[in-house]
Coordinates of C-alpha atoms and ligand atoms in Angstrom, one line a residue:
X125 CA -110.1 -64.4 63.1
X126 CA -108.9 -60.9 61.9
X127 CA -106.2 -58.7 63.1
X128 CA -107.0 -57.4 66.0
X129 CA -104.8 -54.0 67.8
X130 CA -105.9 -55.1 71.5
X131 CA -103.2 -58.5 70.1
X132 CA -99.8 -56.4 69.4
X133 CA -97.7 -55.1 71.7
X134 CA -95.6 -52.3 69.9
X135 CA -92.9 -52.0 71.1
X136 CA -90.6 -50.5 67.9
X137 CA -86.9 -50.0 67.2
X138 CA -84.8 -47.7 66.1
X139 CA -82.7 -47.2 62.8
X140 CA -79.4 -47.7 65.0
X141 CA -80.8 -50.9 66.4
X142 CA -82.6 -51.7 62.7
X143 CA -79.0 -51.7 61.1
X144 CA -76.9 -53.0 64.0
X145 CA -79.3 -56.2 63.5
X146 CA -79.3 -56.3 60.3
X147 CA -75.8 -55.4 59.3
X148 CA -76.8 -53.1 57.1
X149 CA -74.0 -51.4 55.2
X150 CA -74.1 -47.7 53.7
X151 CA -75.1 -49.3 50.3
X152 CA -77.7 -51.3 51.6
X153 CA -79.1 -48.3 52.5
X154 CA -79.4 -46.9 49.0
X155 CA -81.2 -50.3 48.2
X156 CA -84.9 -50.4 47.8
X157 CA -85.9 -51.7 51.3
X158 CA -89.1 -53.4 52.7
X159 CA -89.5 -53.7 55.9
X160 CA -91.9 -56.8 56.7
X161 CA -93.6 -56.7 60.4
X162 CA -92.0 -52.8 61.0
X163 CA -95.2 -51.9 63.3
X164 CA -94.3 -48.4 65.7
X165 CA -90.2 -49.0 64.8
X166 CA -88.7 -46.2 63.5
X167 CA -86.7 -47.2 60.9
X168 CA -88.7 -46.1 58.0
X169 CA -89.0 -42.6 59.1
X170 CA -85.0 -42.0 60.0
X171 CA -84.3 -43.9 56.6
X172 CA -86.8 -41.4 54.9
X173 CA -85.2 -38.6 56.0
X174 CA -81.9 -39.7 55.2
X175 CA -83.2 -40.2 51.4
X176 CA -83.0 -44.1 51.5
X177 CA -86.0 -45.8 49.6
X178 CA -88.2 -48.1 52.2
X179 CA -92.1 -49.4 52.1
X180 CA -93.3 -51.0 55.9
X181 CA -96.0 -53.7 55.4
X182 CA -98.0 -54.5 58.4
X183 CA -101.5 -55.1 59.3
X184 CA -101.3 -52.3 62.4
X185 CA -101.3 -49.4 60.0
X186 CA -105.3 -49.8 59.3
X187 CA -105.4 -48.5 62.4
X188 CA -104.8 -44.3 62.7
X189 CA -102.1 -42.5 64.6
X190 CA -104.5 -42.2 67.7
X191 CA -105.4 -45.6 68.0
X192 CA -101.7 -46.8 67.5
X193 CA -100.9 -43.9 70.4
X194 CA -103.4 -45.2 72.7
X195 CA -102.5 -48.4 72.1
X196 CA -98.6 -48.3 72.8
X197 CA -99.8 -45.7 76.2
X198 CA -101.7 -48.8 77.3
X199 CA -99.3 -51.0 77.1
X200 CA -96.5 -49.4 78.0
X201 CA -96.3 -49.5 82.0
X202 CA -96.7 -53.9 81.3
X203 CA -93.5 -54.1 79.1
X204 CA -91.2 -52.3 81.2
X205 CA -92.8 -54.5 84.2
X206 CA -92.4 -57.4 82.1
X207 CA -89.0 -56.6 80.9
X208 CA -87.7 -56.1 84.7
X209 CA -88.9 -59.4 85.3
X210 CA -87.3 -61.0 82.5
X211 CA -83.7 -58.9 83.5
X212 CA -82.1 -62.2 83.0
X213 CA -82.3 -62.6 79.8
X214 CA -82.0 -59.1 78.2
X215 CA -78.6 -57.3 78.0
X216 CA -80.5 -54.3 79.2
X217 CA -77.1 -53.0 80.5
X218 CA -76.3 -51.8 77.0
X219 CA -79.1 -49.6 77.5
X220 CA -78.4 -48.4 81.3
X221 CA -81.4 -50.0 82.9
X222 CA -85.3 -51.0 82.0
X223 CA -86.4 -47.2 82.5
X224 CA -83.8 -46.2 80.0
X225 CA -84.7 -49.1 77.5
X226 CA -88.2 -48.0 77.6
X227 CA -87.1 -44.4 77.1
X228 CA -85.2 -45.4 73.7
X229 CA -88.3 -47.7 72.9
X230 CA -90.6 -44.6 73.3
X231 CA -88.5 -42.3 71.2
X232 CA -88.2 -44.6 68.3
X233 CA -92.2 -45.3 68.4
X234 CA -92.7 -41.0 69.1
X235 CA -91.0 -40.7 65.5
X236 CA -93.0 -43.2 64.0
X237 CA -95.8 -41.6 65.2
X238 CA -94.9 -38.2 63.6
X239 CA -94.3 -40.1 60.6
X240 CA -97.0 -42.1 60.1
X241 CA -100.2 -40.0 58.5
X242 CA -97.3 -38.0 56.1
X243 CA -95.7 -41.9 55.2
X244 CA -99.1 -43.5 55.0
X245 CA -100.4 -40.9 52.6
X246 CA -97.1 -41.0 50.6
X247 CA -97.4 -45.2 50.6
X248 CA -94.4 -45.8 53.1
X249 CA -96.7 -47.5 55.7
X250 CA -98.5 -50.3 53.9
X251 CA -101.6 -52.0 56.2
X252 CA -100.5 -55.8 53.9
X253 CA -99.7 -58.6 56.0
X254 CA -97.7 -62.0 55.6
X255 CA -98.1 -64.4 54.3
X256 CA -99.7 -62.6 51.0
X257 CA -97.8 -59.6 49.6
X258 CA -99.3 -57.5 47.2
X259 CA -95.9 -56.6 45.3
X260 CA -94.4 -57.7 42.4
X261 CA -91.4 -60.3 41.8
X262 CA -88.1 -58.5 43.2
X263 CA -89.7 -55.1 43.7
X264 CA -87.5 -54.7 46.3
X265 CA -83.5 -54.9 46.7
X266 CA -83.8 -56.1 50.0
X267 CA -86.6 -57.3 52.7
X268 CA -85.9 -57.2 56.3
X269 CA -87.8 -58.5 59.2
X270 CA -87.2 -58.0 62.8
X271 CA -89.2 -59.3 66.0
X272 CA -91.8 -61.3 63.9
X273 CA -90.7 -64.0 62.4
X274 CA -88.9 -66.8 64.5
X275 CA -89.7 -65.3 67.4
X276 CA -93.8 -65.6 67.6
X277 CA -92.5 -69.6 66.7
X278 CA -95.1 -70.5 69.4
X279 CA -97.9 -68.7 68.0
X280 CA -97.1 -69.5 64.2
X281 CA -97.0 -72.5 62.9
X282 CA -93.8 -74.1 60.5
X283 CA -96.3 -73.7 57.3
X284 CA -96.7 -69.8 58.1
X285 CA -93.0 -69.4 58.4
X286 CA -91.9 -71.4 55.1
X287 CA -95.2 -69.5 53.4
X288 CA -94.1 -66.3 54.4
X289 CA -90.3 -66.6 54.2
X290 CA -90.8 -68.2 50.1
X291 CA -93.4 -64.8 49.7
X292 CA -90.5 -62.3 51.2
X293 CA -88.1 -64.0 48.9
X294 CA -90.6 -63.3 45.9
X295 CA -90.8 -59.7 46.6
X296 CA -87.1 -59.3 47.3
X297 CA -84.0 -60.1 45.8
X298 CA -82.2 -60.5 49.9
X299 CA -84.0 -61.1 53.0
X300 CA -82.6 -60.5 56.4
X301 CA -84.4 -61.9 59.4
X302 CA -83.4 -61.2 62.8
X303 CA -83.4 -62.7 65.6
X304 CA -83.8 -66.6 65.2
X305 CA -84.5 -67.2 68.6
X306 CA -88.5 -67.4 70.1
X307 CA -90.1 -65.4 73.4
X308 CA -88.5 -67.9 75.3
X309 CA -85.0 -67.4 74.2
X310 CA -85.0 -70.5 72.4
X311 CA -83.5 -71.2 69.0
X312 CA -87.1 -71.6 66.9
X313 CA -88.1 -74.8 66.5
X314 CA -89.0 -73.8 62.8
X315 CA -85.7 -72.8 61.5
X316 CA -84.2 -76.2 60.0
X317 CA -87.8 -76.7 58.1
X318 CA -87.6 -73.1 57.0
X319 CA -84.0 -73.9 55.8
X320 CA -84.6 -76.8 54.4
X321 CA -88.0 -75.4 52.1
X322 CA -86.2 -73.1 50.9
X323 CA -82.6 -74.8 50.0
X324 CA -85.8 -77.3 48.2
X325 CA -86.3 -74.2 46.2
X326 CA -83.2 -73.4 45.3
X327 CA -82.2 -70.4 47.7
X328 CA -79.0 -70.1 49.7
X329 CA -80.0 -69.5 53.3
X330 CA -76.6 -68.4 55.5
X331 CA -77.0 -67.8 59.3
X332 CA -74.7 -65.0 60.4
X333 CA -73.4 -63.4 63.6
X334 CA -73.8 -59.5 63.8
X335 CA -73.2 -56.8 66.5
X336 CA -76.4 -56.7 68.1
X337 CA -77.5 -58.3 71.2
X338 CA -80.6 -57.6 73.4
X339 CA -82.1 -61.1 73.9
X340 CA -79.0 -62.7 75.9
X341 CA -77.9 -65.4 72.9
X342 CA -79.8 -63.7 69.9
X343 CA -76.5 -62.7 68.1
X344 CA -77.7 -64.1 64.5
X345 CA -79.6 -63.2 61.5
X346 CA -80.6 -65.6 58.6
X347 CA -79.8 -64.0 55.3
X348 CA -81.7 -65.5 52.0
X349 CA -80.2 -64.9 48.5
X350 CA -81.3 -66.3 45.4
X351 CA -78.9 -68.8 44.8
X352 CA -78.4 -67.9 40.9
X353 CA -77.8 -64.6 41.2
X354 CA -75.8 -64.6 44.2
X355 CA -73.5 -67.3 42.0
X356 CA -73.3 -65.1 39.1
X357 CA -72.5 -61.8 40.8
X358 CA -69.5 -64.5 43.0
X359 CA -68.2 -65.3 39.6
X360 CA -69.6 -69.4 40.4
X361 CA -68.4 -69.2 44.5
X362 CA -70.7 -69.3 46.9
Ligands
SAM639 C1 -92.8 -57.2 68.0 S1 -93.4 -56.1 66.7 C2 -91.9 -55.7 65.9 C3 -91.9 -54.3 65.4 C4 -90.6 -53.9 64.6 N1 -90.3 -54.8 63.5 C5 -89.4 -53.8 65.5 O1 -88.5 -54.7 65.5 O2 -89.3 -52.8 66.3 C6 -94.1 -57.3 65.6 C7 -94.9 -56.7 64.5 O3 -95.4 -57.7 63.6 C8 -96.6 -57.2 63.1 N2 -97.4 -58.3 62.5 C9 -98.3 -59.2 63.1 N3 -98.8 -60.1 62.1 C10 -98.2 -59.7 61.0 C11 -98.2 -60.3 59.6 N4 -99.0 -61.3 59.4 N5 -97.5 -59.7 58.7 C12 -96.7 -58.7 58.9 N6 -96.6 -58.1 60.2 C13 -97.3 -58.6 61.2 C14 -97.3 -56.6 64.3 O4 -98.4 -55.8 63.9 C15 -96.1 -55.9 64.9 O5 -96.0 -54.5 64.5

C-alpha cells in the first residue's frame, strides 16, 4: 500500500528543537545536511535562511501546500487532546502547558508552510522516501532524522530500520537519529539489531546524551560514523 496523507500526523519541529536534539554545533551547520523524515518541521526553512545547505526527503511533499494545510488543521484539535492525556510522559512544562506546546508546534509547521512551494521548486523538499534514496554515496556531510525512526518501532519492522539506517549512512558521511525511544516511551526494541548490522558493516554507532527532553526519558541520540574515516581524522582513536 502507498503513502497515504490521511496516515501522518504532522506535527513538525523547530530549528531550536532540530539542533537541541541533534547537538548540532555552528559548523555542523555549514555542513551539507539531509534531513530524512523532516515532514511540516521547520528546520529546513530557518536553516535556509540562515545560508546553511539542507535537502528534506519525505513522501508528504507530493502532496501541495493546501493539502498539507488541511491536513495539519484536521488534526490539530486530536494531538493537543492526545497530548493532555499523555501529560505524564511529556516534559510539557518546558513549554508552559499543552496549549503553548501546540502554539510552538503551529509556528514551526506555519513556516514550513511558507516555505514549501519556494523550497520545493528550488529542490529543498524532496517527495523520496526511506528505505531507497535517490542520492549519491556521501552527498551529504550529515543526515539527520527526528520522530521517524525508532519511534514508529511498532509499525516498522527490524529489516526497515537496518535497510534504512545502512541507505542514510550511504548518502551521508554522519547520521544523527533522535530519539531512540518508541510511542510508548520505550527504548525500541530494534536498536541492538540496528547496532549490531551496522558495527557488521563496519560503522561506529555511539549513543549520546544531549540537552533535549520532551518524551520524559528520551535524552539520547544514536550518532553513525564511518568507522575509517572517523579513525583517520582521530589520528587511529576512536
Ligand atoms: C512524526 S513526523 C516527524 C517530522 C519531523 N522530523 C519532526 O521531528 O518534526 C514523521 C515524518 O516521517 C515521514 N515519513 C513517513 N514514512 C517515511 C519514509 N518511508 N521515509 C521518510 N519519511 C517518512 C512522515 O511523512 C512524517 O513527516
Amino acid at each position: 500500500m502507498g503513502f497515504n496523507l490521511e496516515k501522518v500526523v504532522p506535527w513538525g519541529r523547530s530549528f531550536k528543537e532540530y539542533c537541541a536534539m541533534f547537538a548540532l554545533s555552528e559548523s555542523d551547520l555549514k555542513k551539507s545536511i539531509l534531513g530524512a523524515g523532516d515532514g511540516p518541521a521547520s528546520f529546513n526553512a530557518e536553516l535556509t535562511e540562515q545560508g546553511g545547505q539542507i535537502i528534506s526527503a519525505d513522501p508528504v511533499y507530493k502532496y501541495s501546500t493546501t493539502q498539507i494545510r488541511q491536513r495539519i488543521d484536521a488534526i490539530f484539535d486530536d494531538m493537543l487532546v492526545q497530548v493532555t492525556a499523555n501529560a505524564d510522559n511529556l516534559r510539557l512544562d518546558k513549554f508552559g502547558g499543552a496549549k503553548q506546546l501546540g502554539n510552538v508546534r503551529m509556528q514551526a509547521m506555519e513556516i514550513f508552510l511558507q516555505d514549501f512551494a519556494k523550497g520545493k521548486q528550488q529542490g529543498r523538499y524532496l517527495d523520496i522516501e526511506l528505505p531507497n534514496l535517490a542520492f549519491t554515496d556521501t552527498q551529504f556531510d550529515l543526515s539527520l532524522c527526528s520522530h521517524f525512526l525508532f519511534l514508529y518501532s511498532e509499525q516498522l519492522g527490524a529489516e526497515f530500520h537496518i535497510q534504512a539506517i545502512l541507505e542514510l549512512c550511504r548518502v551521508a558521511k554522519e547520521v544523527r537519529i533522535f530519539p531512540l525511544l518508541d510511542l510508548s516511551h520505550q527504548p525500541s526494541v530494534h536498536l541492538e539489531a540496528v547496532i549490531l548490522a551496522l558495527e557488521n558493516k563496519g560503522f561506529l554507532a555511539n549513543i549520546e546524551e544531549v540537552e533535549y527532553e520532551f518524551q520524559i526519558g528520551a535524552t539520547q541520540m544514536l550518532r553513525i560514523r564511518n568507522m575509517a574515516t572517523h579513525l583517520r581524522r582521530n589520528g587511529g582513536s576512536p
